[in-house]
Amino acid sequence: LIVARPQKLPAPSFDLTHHKLDNGLRVVLAPDRSAPVVGVAVLYDVGFRSEPEGRTGFAHLFEHLMFQGSKSLEKLDHMRYVESSGGMFNGSTHFDYTNYFEALPSNALERGLFLEADRMRGPRITEENLANQLDVVKNEIRVNVMNAPYGGFPWIYLPAVLFDTFANSHNGYGGFEDLESATTDDAKDFFNRYYAPGNAVLAVAGDLDVDKTLALIENHFGGIKKRKTPKRPSFAEPPLTSERRAKHHDSRAPIPAVAIGYRAPDPIGALDPLLATLLLAEVLSDGDASRLQRRLVHRDHLVTDVSVYLGEFGDPFDERDPTALTITAHYPDPDALEAILGAIDDELARVSDNGLDPGELDRVRTRLVSTLLRDLDAVISRTLEFAKFELLHGRAELVAELPGRLAAVTEADVRAAAGELRPDRRAVLELVAGGQS
Amino acid sequence: MTGVPALTKPRTAKGLRSNEAVLDNGLNVIAVRKPGVPLVELRLRLPFLSPKPAHPAQANLLSETMLTGAAGLDRAGLAAAIQTLGADVSVSVDADRLVVGGNVLATNLRKLLELVASVLVDPTYAKEDVATERDRLVEKLSIARSRPGVVASEALATRMWGDHPYALDLPQPAEVAAVTPGQLRAMHRSLVRPHGAKLVLVGDVPPARMIELAQAALAGWTGKAPKAQVPLLPVPPGGPLFVVDRPGSVQSTLRMGRLGLTRTDPGYPALQLANLIFGGYFTSRWTKNLREDKGYTYGPHSRLDHHVLGSTVALSVEVASEVTAPALLETLSELGRIALLPVSETEVASVQQYAIGTLALSTATQAGLASTLSGLSAFGLGLDWIAEHPARLLATTVEDVSAAATQFLAPYGFTSVLVGDAASVAGPLSTLGPVEQ
C-alpha cells in the first residue's frame, strides 16, 4: 500500500448572516454572486418521529398536502410558478424534519420567498386534495417499496428491530390503513401544531444581496402570525444490551441480504465521537481499499456488495439522537449469514485491537472531506445543508467547520468507535429472498 | 401584499474560460475552469459500439474489472492511491460508450491523471479479480432483472431494435460466465485507445494547465480503436402493446418509445418543448392528469434520450394495477390531444423558461457541467451549444411546437410494453387495442 503524507485539507468558507423575525422564524443567508442562481429552503422541525400512534406516514402525507395550494394559490400554482420561472422544486420528509425547497434563477428570488411564505400561512386542506394525495402517496409506496425488490430495505424495517419506542421504530412511509384513516382535521391540527414560523428555519443561498433579501423576507414572512411552538421531546434511547435478530421476507428479492444496525453517538451532544464513527464507516467500506470490501468481497467471496453508513438515510448529519450506523450486504448463499457476521466482528476487533495501517486514516479522511466539498457545489445542496445544521445544531457554521473537526479525529478515536460496535449491541435484520423459509 | 411577485431582470452568467486541444496521441481534451469547490471533475469517454454478440458481456465485465490493478499496484493498492488524492474513479459502460469518470482535489490532478494513465496503458485483469467480478456481475444482473423497470426497458429495447446491438445492452448471465481474462485484455488493447476519444476536465484549475497536465500524463497512451461497423438503427415497429407477466405485481410498469430528433437537428428545440409540455416536467399535461387529477401514479416521465445512432422519445410510468387500463386510456388521450390540437402560448412560454433555467442549473456545478459536456462531445457539441441553446428555444414558435407534437407524439407511432399482473390487466387493456403476451 502507498503510505500517504498527511496533507492539508481544504476548508470551505461562507459568508453567513443570521436573523430572527419577531414571529420566531430563524433565517440564514449565504450570498455567493458567482452564478445567477439561488436556493430557497424552509425546514420545519417535525418528521416521522413526531407522528402520533395510529398515524404512521402522516408527516410525509402532510408534506404532499403542502403542495396542493395555499393561502393565495390554487392547486398546481406552486409548481407552475417555480417551473415557469426556470426553477426546480421538491420536498422531503425525514426522521427529524421536513424540507421544502426551490432552486431558481436569481431573478425569481422574491417569487420563491413569496411561495414559501404563502404556504407557511396555510395549505389548502380539502377532502379532494387529501383523497388525491393519498392515492399519490400509496403509489409512491408501491413503486419504492411494495413492487420493488429490496424496497424499503432496511430503512423501513430495521428501526423496528434496533429501537423500542413508537417514535423511533415505526414505518415512516406509513401503513395503508393508517394513511387511509387520516382526515382533514388531522392535517389542520398537524399544521397548527408543527408548522408555526417559530418551528422553522429559512435558508437562502446564492446570488443575493443580504440587506435587500432580509427586507424581502421581512415583507413576505414578517406578517405571518406568531404561534406557540411545540416542545420537542427527547427521543433518545440507550444502547442495546443484547443482540436482537429478526427476519424480513421479500418475495421479489433474488438473493438474501442483511442489515446490521448499531445505535450511534448523539450527533448533537457528541459530534466528535460521531465523526470518529463516520471515519470508521469509511475505513470499513469506502472503496476497494476498505476493510470490509477486501475481506468480504475480494478475499472471502461471501457477499456481492457491502456498505457501511451513518444516519438512517445515509446522511450522517440528518438526525438528532438517536441515529444509527448500518452495515448492509447482499449475498448469494442463504447459509452464509453467520460467516458474514463473524467476519465483520473480526474486522471490527482488528481495528479496535490493532488500530489502523499507516496512512489509512489520512487517505480515508482526505477522500471524505473531498466528498463533503463536492456535495456543496450545487447551490440548492448548500442551502439545504445550512438550513439543516441551523435547525438541528443551531449553527449553520458547522458546514464549514466539519473538515477541521474531522482533521482532529485521531486513530485512538476511531479505535474507540470500533470498540463500541460489539455483537451484543447490534440488531440484525435478515432479508429472506423469494419465499425461502 | 398583492399576489405573486414578478420576475426581476435576469443576471447573465459569467462566461467560462475553456480550452480545447487534440493531444499528440489523438485524444480530444476539453478543459473548463469552473471555480466553486477546489476539485476537478474528469470524464474520459471512449466509443464502445460493437456489433459482436459477445461484446456486451465482455464490455460489462471489463468495466467492473478495469480498476482491479495496474502498473504493479494491486486492487487495494490502486484504490488506496486514488483515495489518498481525495479522489474517486469509476467506470461505466453502455451500448454506445465506456466512461472513466472521477473527481479529485484540484491540487492532486496531475497525480490522478498519472494513475488513470497507468490503468489505460498497463491494466492487470488478474485471473482472481476477474473471477470475483464475474460472479458478482452475474449476481448484480439477477438483482437488476428483478426490478420491473429493468424488465420493461429490456422488453422495450427488444421490441424497438430487434437484433440491433442496442437491444442487447444488458448481457445474459451465461455469456458473462464465459468471459476470460484473456478476452478482457484483448478488448482493452483493441478498444481502450486515445485516438478519437474525448476527455473532459472541469474544475478549479486554469484550462491551459489542465491540458498540459493531460498531455504529460497521457503521452504514453497511444493507438486507435478500429471503427465498428454497426448497422443503422431500424425504425421501431409500433404494433400491439406487449404485456410481460409479473404475477402479483401491485403496479404496472409502462414504457413507450419511438425515434425522435438529435440535438443537431434544427427541429430539436421544438420537439424538446413539445415533450416538456406533454410529460417532461411537473406542470406537464400528463402529470397533471395522471397524478394530480386521477392519483393513478406517483409520477409519469417523458424524456428525450440521445444515443449515438439516434435519439428517442421515451415515456415511462408506474400505475396501480387496478387502474392500468384507465391510465393507458388517459395517456393515449393526452398524446392524441397534443398531436391533434394546438398547444397554447402560455404552455410554450412556461417550458421555454423551464428548459433555459434547468439547463443553467444542471451546468452550474462542476460535476453537472462535466457530465453534460461529456455527453455532448460524442455529437461534436460543446460549451457553445449550451450557451446558444436558450436563443434557439426562445426562437421556437407555438406553431413549431405544435407541429413537432403532431409529428412525434401521435399515439400510434409508439412501440409499447407493459410489465404487470397479466391475469388482471391484460383483459381491460385489450379493450383499448390489441395486446400481445
PDB file of C-alpha atoms in Angstrom, chain B residues 23-248:
ATOM      1  CA  LEU B  23      -3.133  15.719 -27.913  1.00  0.00           C
ATOM      2  CA  ASP B  24      -0.306  14.059 -29.838  1.00  0.00           C
ATOM      3  CA  ASN B  25      -1.987  10.687 -29.285  1.00  0.00           C
ATOM      4  CA  GLY B  26      -5.220  11.879 -30.936  1.00  0.00           C
ATOM      5  CA  LEU B  27      -7.128  12.329 -27.671  1.00  0.00           C
ATOM      6  CA  ASN B  28      -9.515  15.266 -27.699  1.00  0.00           C
ATOM      7  CA  VAL B  29      -9.317  17.253 -24.451  1.00  0.00           C
ATOM      8  CA  ILE B  30     -11.919  19.802 -23.365  1.00  0.00           C
ATOM      9  CA  ALA B  31     -10.877  21.746 -20.259  1.00  0.00           C
ATOM     10  CA  VAL B  32     -13.074  24.275 -18.462  1.00  0.00           C
ATOM     11  CA  ARG B  33     -12.139  26.446 -15.498  1.00  0.00           C
ATOM     12  CA  LYS B  34     -15.020  26.413 -13.096  1.00  0.00           C
ATOM     13  CA  PRO B  35     -14.363  27.535  -9.550  1.00  0.00           C
ATOM     14  CA  GLY B  36     -16.846  26.688  -6.829  1.00  0.00           C
ATOM     15  CA  VAL B  37     -15.226  23.912  -4.854  1.00  0.00           C
ATOM     16  CA  PRO B  38     -11.486  23.083  -5.001  1.00  0.00           C
ATOM     17  CA  LEU B  39     -11.952  20.000  -7.141  1.00  0.00           C
ATOM     18  CA  VAL B  40     -11.661  18.820 -10.744  1.00  0.00           C
ATOM     19  CA  GLU B  41     -14.155  16.507 -12.435  1.00  0.00           C
ATOM     20  CA  LEU B  42     -12.898  14.110 -15.091  1.00  0.00           C
ATOM     21  CA  ARG B  43     -14.848  12.238 -17.783  1.00  0.00           C
ATOM     22  CA  LEU B  44     -12.982  10.132 -20.332  1.00  0.00           C
ATOM     23  CA  ARG B  45     -15.383   8.895 -22.980  1.00  0.00           C
ATOM     24  CA  LEU B  46     -14.412   6.068 -25.333  1.00  0.00           C
ATOM     25  CA  PRO B  47     -16.610   4.908 -28.218  1.00  0.00           C
ATOM     26  CA  PHE B  48     -17.639   1.322 -27.393  1.00  0.00           C
ATOM     27  CA  LEU B  49     -20.232   0.416 -30.018  1.00  0.00           C
ATOM     28  CA  SER B  50     -19.857  -3.056 -31.409  1.00  0.00           C
ATOM     29  CA  PRO B  51     -21.979  -5.438 -33.470  1.00  0.00           C
ATOM     30  CA  LYS B  52     -20.304  -8.529 -31.953  1.00  0.00           C
ATOM     31  CA  PRO B  53     -22.748 -10.720 -29.978  1.00  0.00           C
ATOM     32  CA  ALA B  54     -20.099 -11.403 -27.301  1.00  0.00           C
ATOM     33  CA  HIS B  55     -19.405  -7.674 -26.848  1.00  0.00           C
ATOM     34  CA  PRO B  56     -21.945  -6.688 -24.128  1.00  0.00           C
ATOM     35  CA  ALA B  57     -20.820  -9.398 -21.688  1.00  0.00           C
ATOM     36  CA  GLN B  58     -17.151  -8.583 -22.209  1.00  0.00           C
ATOM     37  CA  ALA B  59     -17.702  -4.812 -22.061  1.00  0.00           C
ATOM     38  CA  ASN B  60     -19.706  -5.034 -18.843  1.00  0.00           C
ATOM     39  CA  LEU B  61     -17.154  -7.260 -17.160  1.00  0.00           C
ATOM     40  CA  LEU B  62     -14.319  -5.064 -18.440  1.00  0.00           C
ATOM     41  CA  SER B  63     -15.923  -2.050 -16.792  1.00  0.00           C
ATOM     42  CA  GLU B  64     -16.201  -3.977 -13.498  1.00  0.00           C
ATOM     43  CA  THR B  65     -12.558  -5.089 -13.578  1.00  0.00           C
ATOM     44  CA  MET B  66     -10.670  -2.209 -15.184  1.00  0.00           C
ATOM     45  CA  LEU B  67      -9.758  -0.749 -11.797  1.00  0.00           C
ATOM     46  CA  THR B  68      -8.671  -4.024 -10.182  1.00  0.00           C
ATOM     47  CA  GLY B  69      -4.997  -3.347 -10.669  1.00  0.00           C
ATOM     48  CA  ALA B  70      -2.479  -1.544 -12.871  1.00  0.00           C
ATOM     49  CA  ALA B  71       1.240  -0.930 -13.251  1.00  0.00           C
ATOM     50  CA  GLY B  72       2.233  -3.087 -10.306  1.00  0.00           C
ATOM     51  CA  LEU B  73      -0.460  -1.884  -7.927  1.00  0.00           C
ATOM     52  CA  ASP B  74      -2.962  -4.499  -6.851  1.00  0.00           C
ATOM     53  CA  ARG B  75      -6.632  -3.765  -6.445  1.00  0.00           C
ATOM     54  CA  ALA B  76      -6.474  -2.387  -2.913  1.00  0.00           C
ATOM     55  CA  GLY B  77      -3.218  -0.560  -3.668  1.00  0.00           C
ATOM     56  CA  LEU B  78      -4.704   1.241  -6.655  1.00  0.00           C
ATOM     57  CA  ALA B  79      -7.834   2.168  -4.672  1.00  0.00           C
ATOM     58  CA  ALA B  80      -5.716   3.450  -1.771  1.00  0.00           C
ATOM     59  CA  ALA B  81      -3.585   5.532  -4.117  1.00  0.00           C
ATOM     60  CA  ILE B  82      -6.696   7.118  -5.613  1.00  0.00           C
ATOM     61  CA  GLN B  83      -8.227   7.741  -2.180  1.00  0.00           C
ATOM     62  CA  THR B  84      -5.013   9.392  -0.963  1.00  0.00           C
ATOM     63  CA  LEU B  85      -5.556  12.095  -3.585  1.00  0.00           C
ATOM     64  CA  GLY B  86      -9.049  12.792  -2.258  1.00  0.00           C
ATOM     65  CA  ALA B  87     -10.210  11.214  -5.497  1.00  0.00           C
ATOM     66  CA  ASP B  88     -12.711   8.715  -6.733  1.00  0.00           C
ATOM     67  CA  VAL B  89     -12.676   6.904 -10.075  1.00  0.00           C
ATOM     68  CA  SER B  90     -15.330   4.643 -11.556  1.00  0.00           C
ATOM     69  CA  VAL B  91     -16.031   3.028 -14.905  1.00  0.00           C
ATOM     70  CA  SER B  92     -19.397   2.690 -16.601  1.00  0.00           C
ATOM     71  CA  VAL B  93     -20.416   1.273 -19.945  1.00  0.00           C
ATOM     72  CA  ASP B  94     -23.433   1.095 -22.232  1.00  0.00           C
ATOM     73  CA  ALA B  95     -24.049   0.158 -25.862  1.00  0.00           C
ATOM     74  CA  ASP B  96     -22.515   3.457 -27.046  1.00  0.00           C
ATOM     75  CA  ARG B  97     -19.554   4.220 -24.836  1.00  0.00           C
ATOM     76  CA  LEU B  98     -17.313   3.450 -21.923  1.00  0.00           C
ATOM     77  CA  VAL B  99     -16.724   6.304 -19.472  1.00  0.00           C
ATOM     78  CA  VAL B 100     -13.917   6.531 -16.943  1.00  0.00           C
ATOM     79  CA  GLY B 101     -15.289   9.145 -14.562  1.00  0.00           C
ATOM     80  CA  GLY B 102     -13.915  10.694 -11.425  1.00  0.00           C
ATOM     81  CA  ASN B 103     -13.114  13.700  -9.332  1.00  0.00           C
ATOM     82  CA  VAL B 104     -10.087  14.819  -7.350  1.00  0.00           C
ATOM     83  CA  LEU B 105      -8.835  17.644  -5.150  1.00  0.00           C
ATOM     84  CA  ALA B 106      -7.631  20.236  -7.648  1.00  0.00           C
ATOM     85  CA  THR B 107      -4.085  20.211  -6.251  1.00  0.00           C
ATOM     86  CA  ASN B 108      -3.824  16.476  -6.999  1.00  0.00           C
ATOM     87  CA  LEU B 109      -4.999  16.499 -10.617  1.00  0.00           C
ATOM     88  CA  ARG B 110      -1.586  15.611 -12.024  1.00  0.00           C
ATOM     89  CA  LYS B 111      -1.264  12.548  -9.805  1.00  0.00           C
ATOM     90  CA  LEU B 112      -4.764  11.378 -10.609  1.00  0.00           C
ATOM     91  CA  LEU B 113      -4.137  11.677 -14.354  1.00  0.00           C
ATOM     92  CA  GLU B 114      -0.967   9.604 -13.875  1.00  0.00           C
ATOM     93  CA  LEU B 115      -2.900   6.894 -12.075  1.00  0.00           C
ATOM     94  CA  VAL B 116      -5.623   6.896 -14.737  1.00  0.00           C
ATOM     95  CA  ALA B 117      -2.889   6.682 -17.397  1.00  0.00           C
ATOM     96  CA  SER B 118      -1.433   3.623 -15.671  1.00  0.00           C
ATOM     97  CA  VAL B 119      -4.854   1.948 -15.847  1.00  0.00           C
ATOM     98  CA  LEU B 120      -5.256   2.815 -19.532  1.00  0.00           C
ATOM     99  CA  VAL B 121      -1.748   1.697 -20.530  1.00  0.00           C
ATOM    100  CA  ASP B 122      -0.993  -1.158 -18.195  1.00  0.00           C
ATOM    101  CA  PRO B 123      -4.093  -2.747 -16.640  1.00  0.00           C
ATOM    102  CA  THR B 124      -3.746  -6.102 -14.924  1.00  0.00           C
ATOM    103  CA  TYR B 125      -7.012  -8.057 -15.299  1.00  0.00           C
ATOM    104  CA  ALA B 126      -5.680 -10.644 -12.835  1.00  0.00           C
ATOM    105  CA  LYS B 127      -7.333 -14.044 -13.082  1.00  0.00           C
ATOM    106  CA  GLU B 128      -8.547 -13.975  -9.490  1.00  0.00           C
ATOM    107  CA  ASP B 129     -10.067 -10.476  -9.697  1.00  0.00           C
ATOM    108  CA  VAL B 130     -11.782 -11.306 -12.978  1.00  0.00           C
ATOM    109  CA  ALA B 131     -13.274 -14.453 -11.416  1.00  0.00           C
ATOM    110  CA  THR B 132     -14.526 -12.454  -8.388  1.00  0.00           C
ATOM    111  CA  GLU B 133     -16.114  -9.791 -10.559  1.00  0.00           C
ATOM    112  CA  ARG B 134     -17.587 -12.361 -12.969  1.00  0.00           C
ATOM    113  CA  ASP B 135     -19.554 -13.965 -10.133  1.00  0.00           C
ATOM    114  CA  ARG B 136     -20.571 -10.578  -8.741  1.00  0.00           C
ATOM    115  CA  LEU B 137     -21.741  -9.350 -12.135  1.00  0.00           C
ATOM    116  CA  VAL B 138     -23.965 -12.416 -12.537  1.00  0.00           C
ATOM    117  CA  GLU B 139     -25.488 -11.641  -9.108  1.00  0.00           C
ATOM    118  CA  LYS B 140     -25.865  -7.934  -9.900  1.00  0.00           C
ATOM    119  CA  LEU B 141     -27.613  -8.822 -13.160  1.00  0.00           C
ATOM    120  CA  SER B 142     -30.055 -11.059 -11.323  1.00  0.00           C
ATOM    121  CA  ILE B 143     -30.795  -8.215  -8.880  1.00  0.00           C
ATOM    122  CA  ALA B 144     -31.220  -5.755 -11.773  1.00  0.00           C
ATOM    123  CA  ARG B 145     -33.603  -8.079 -13.602  1.00  0.00           C
ATOM    124  CA  SER B 146     -35.776  -8.476 -10.508  1.00  0.00           C
ATOM    125  CA  ARG B 147     -36.744  -4.790 -10.920  1.00  0.00           C
ATOM    126  CA  PRO B 148     -39.847  -4.267 -13.052  1.00  0.00           C
ATOM    127  CA  GLY B 149     -38.361  -1.145 -14.655  1.00  0.00           C
ATOM    128  CA  VAL B 150     -35.348  -3.096 -15.915  1.00  0.00           C
ATOM    129  CA  VAL B 151     -37.571  -5.893 -17.237  1.00  0.00           C
ATOM    130  CA  ALA B 152     -39.704  -3.317 -19.053  1.00  0.00           C
ATOM    131  CA  SER B 153     -36.714  -1.446 -20.517  1.00  0.00           C
ATOM    132  CA  GLU B 154     -35.203  -4.684 -21.800  1.00  0.00           C
ATOM    133  CA  ALA B 155     -38.510  -5.769 -23.324  1.00  0.00           C
ATOM    134  CA  LEU B 156     -38.952  -2.362 -24.950  1.00  0.00           C
ATOM    135  CA  ALA B 157     -35.405  -2.382 -26.363  1.00  0.00           C
ATOM    136  CA  THR B 158     -36.034  -5.821 -27.860  1.00  0.00           C
ATOM    137  CA  ARG B 159     -39.308  -4.676 -29.442  1.00  0.00           C
ATOM    138  CA  MET B 160     -37.837  -1.413 -30.730  1.00  0.00           C
ATOM    139  CA  TRP B 161     -34.466  -2.563 -32.010  1.00  0.00           C
ATOM    140  CA  GLY B 162     -34.924  -6.235 -32.932  1.00  0.00           C
ATOM    141  CA  ASP B 163     -31.484  -7.772 -33.441  1.00  0.00           C
ATOM    142  CA  HIS B 164     -29.624  -4.453 -33.475  1.00  0.00           C
ATOM    143  CA  PRO B 165     -26.883  -4.201 -30.773  1.00  0.00           C
ATOM    144  CA  TYR B 166     -28.982  -1.550 -28.966  1.00  0.00           C
ATOM    145  CA  ALA B 167     -31.375  -4.345 -27.956  1.00  0.00           C
ATOM    146  CA  LEU B 168     -28.632  -6.280 -26.144  1.00  0.00           C
ATOM    147  CA  ASP B 169     -27.192  -3.704 -23.746  1.00  0.00           C
ATOM    148  CA  LEU B 170     -27.529  -5.828 -20.605  1.00  0.00           C
ATOM    149  CA  PRO B 171     -25.702  -9.162 -21.004  1.00  0.00           C
ATOM    150  CA  GLN B 172     -27.037 -12.622 -20.183  1.00  0.00           C
ATOM    151  CA  PRO B 173     -25.538 -14.475 -17.150  1.00  0.00           C
ATOM    152  CA  ALA B 174     -24.260 -17.397 -19.239  1.00  0.00           C
ATOM    153  CA  GLU B 175     -22.405 -15.001 -21.537  1.00  0.00           C
ATOM    154  CA  VAL B 176     -20.778 -13.276 -18.577  1.00  0.00           C
ATOM    155  CA  ALA B 177     -19.774 -16.609 -17.043  1.00  0.00           C
ATOM    156  CA  ALA B 178     -17.888 -17.484 -20.243  1.00  0.00           C
ATOM    157  CA  VAL B 179     -15.688 -14.358 -20.353  1.00  0.00           C
ATOM    158  CA  THR B 180     -11.959 -14.927 -19.733  1.00  0.00           C
ATOM    159  CA  PRO B 181      -9.208 -12.553 -18.533  1.00  0.00           C
ATOM    160  CA  GLY B 182      -7.543 -13.006 -21.938  1.00  0.00           C
ATOM    161  CA  GLN B 183     -10.651 -11.712 -23.694  1.00  0.00           C
ATOM    162  CA  LEU B 184     -10.734  -8.655 -21.425  1.00  0.00           C
ATOM    163  CA  ARG B 185      -7.068  -7.893 -22.102  1.00  0.00           C
ATOM    164  CA  ALA B 186      -7.693  -8.226 -25.827  1.00  0.00           C
ATOM    165  CA  MET B 187     -10.747  -5.972 -25.664  1.00  0.00           C
ATOM    166  CA  HIS B 188      -8.808  -3.374 -23.686  1.00  0.00           C
ATOM    167  CA  ARG B 189      -5.918  -3.485 -26.189  1.00  0.00           C
ATOM    168  CA  SER B 190      -8.326  -3.043 -29.078  1.00  0.00           C
ATOM    169  CA  LEU B 191     -10.875  -0.517 -27.821  1.00  0.00           C
ATOM    170  CA  VAL B 192      -9.264   1.455 -24.978  1.00  0.00           C
ATOM    171  CA  ARG B 193      -7.314   3.767 -27.265  1.00  0.00           C
ATOM    172  CA  PRO B 194      -6.980   7.560 -27.249  1.00  0.00           C
ATOM    173  CA  HIS B 195      -7.443   8.454 -30.904  1.00  0.00           C
ATOM    174  CA  GLY B 196     -10.963   9.871 -31.229  1.00  0.00           C
ATOM    175  CA  ALA B 197     -11.739   9.557 -27.530  1.00  0.00           C
ATOM    176  CA  LYS B 198     -12.857  12.617 -25.523  1.00  0.00           C
ATOM    177  CA  LEU B 199     -11.511  13.759 -22.176  1.00  0.00           C
ATOM    178  CA  VAL B 200     -13.464  16.439 -20.311  1.00  0.00           C
ATOM    179  CA  LEU B 201     -11.869  18.220 -17.327  1.00  0.00           C
ATOM    180  CA  VAL B 202     -13.918  20.767 -15.372  1.00  0.00           C
ATOM    181  CA  GLY B 203     -12.777  22.430 -12.189  1.00  0.00           C
ATOM    182  CA  ASP B 204     -10.765  24.953 -10.312  1.00  0.00           C
ATOM    183  CA  VAL B 205      -7.585  24.865 -12.451  1.00  0.00           C
ATOM    184  CA  PRO B 206      -6.702  27.081 -15.457  1.00  0.00           C
ATOM    185  CA  PRO B 207      -7.697  25.270 -18.668  1.00  0.00           C
ATOM    186  CA  ALA B 208      -4.288  25.530 -20.323  1.00  0.00           C
ATOM    187  CA  ARG B 209      -2.727  23.969 -17.234  1.00  0.00           C
ATOM    188  CA  MET B 210      -5.199  21.080 -17.301  1.00  0.00           C
ATOM    189  CA  ILE B 211      -4.377  20.395 -20.937  1.00  0.00           C
ATOM    190  CA  GLU B 212      -0.629  20.473 -20.182  1.00  0.00           C
ATOM    191  CA  LEU B 213      -1.136  18.002 -17.363  1.00  0.00           C
ATOM    192  CA  ALA B 214      -3.204  15.708 -19.604  1.00  0.00           C
ATOM    193  CA  GLN B 215      -0.586  15.879 -22.359  1.00  0.00           C
ATOM    194  CA  ALA B 216       2.195  14.994 -19.943  1.00  0.00           C
ATOM    195  CA  ALA B 217       0.345  12.215 -18.098  1.00  0.00           C
ATOM    196  CA  LEU B 218      -1.279  10.545 -21.111  1.00  0.00           C
ATOM    197  CA  ALA B 219       1.545  10.785 -23.684  1.00  0.00           C
ATOM    198  CA  GLY B 220       2.361   7.095 -23.257  1.00  0.00           C
ATOM    199  CA  TRP B 221      -1.176   6.028 -24.129  1.00  0.00           C
ATOM    200  CA  THR B 222      -1.409   5.604 -27.875  1.00  0.00           C
ATOM    201  CA  GLY B 223      -3.308   3.978 -30.708  1.00  0.00           C
ATOM    202  CA  LYS B 224      -6.620   3.979 -32.446  1.00  0.00           C
ATOM    203  CA  ALA B 225      -9.585   1.660 -31.983  1.00  0.00           C
ATOM    204  CA  PRO B 226     -10.983   0.061 -35.138  1.00  0.00           C
ATOM    205  CA  LYS B 227     -14.156   1.694 -36.344  1.00  0.00           C
ATOM    206  CA  ALA B 228     -17.138  -0.508 -35.546  1.00  0.00           C
ATOM    207  CA  GLN B 229     -19.365  -1.442 -38.468  1.00  0.00           C
ATOM    208  CA  VAL B 230     -22.723  -1.150 -36.748  1.00  0.00           C
ATOM    209  CA  PRO B 231     -25.962  -1.237 -38.742  1.00  0.00           C
ATOM    210  CA  LEU B 232     -28.186   1.849 -38.763  1.00  0.00           C
ATOM    211  CA  LEU B 233     -30.987   1.988 -36.230  1.00  0.00           C
ATOM    212  CA  PRO B 234     -34.139   0.355 -37.522  1.00  0.00           C
ATOM    213  CA  VAL B 235     -37.443   2.224 -37.296  1.00  0.00           C
ATOM    214  CA  PRO B 236     -39.234   0.751 -34.263  1.00  0.00           C
ATOM    215  CA  PRO B 237     -42.261  -1.195 -35.448  1.00  0.00           C
ATOM    216  CA  GLY B 238     -45.006   0.118 -33.152  1.00  0.00           C
ATOM    217  CA  GLY B 239     -47.652  -2.597 -33.115  1.00  0.00           C
ATOM    218  CA  PRO B 240     -49.641  -4.142 -30.289  1.00  0.00           C
ATOM    219  CA  LEU B 241     -48.977  -3.421 -26.619  1.00  0.00           C
ATOM    220  CA  PHE B 242     -46.646  -6.171 -25.430  1.00  0.00           C
ATOM    221  CA  VAL B 243     -47.504  -7.382 -21.916  1.00  0.00           C
ATOM    222  CA  VAL B 244     -44.833  -9.116 -19.806  1.00  0.00           C
ATOM    223  CA  ASP B 245     -46.428 -11.094 -16.999  1.00  0.00           C
ATOM    224  CA  ARG B 246     -45.218 -10.391 -13.460  1.00  0.00           C
ATOM    225  CA  PRO B 247     -47.758 -12.223 -11.333  1.00  0.00           C
ATOM    226  CA  GLY B 248     -48.931 -10.401  -8.231  1.00  0.00           C
TER     227      GLY B 248
END
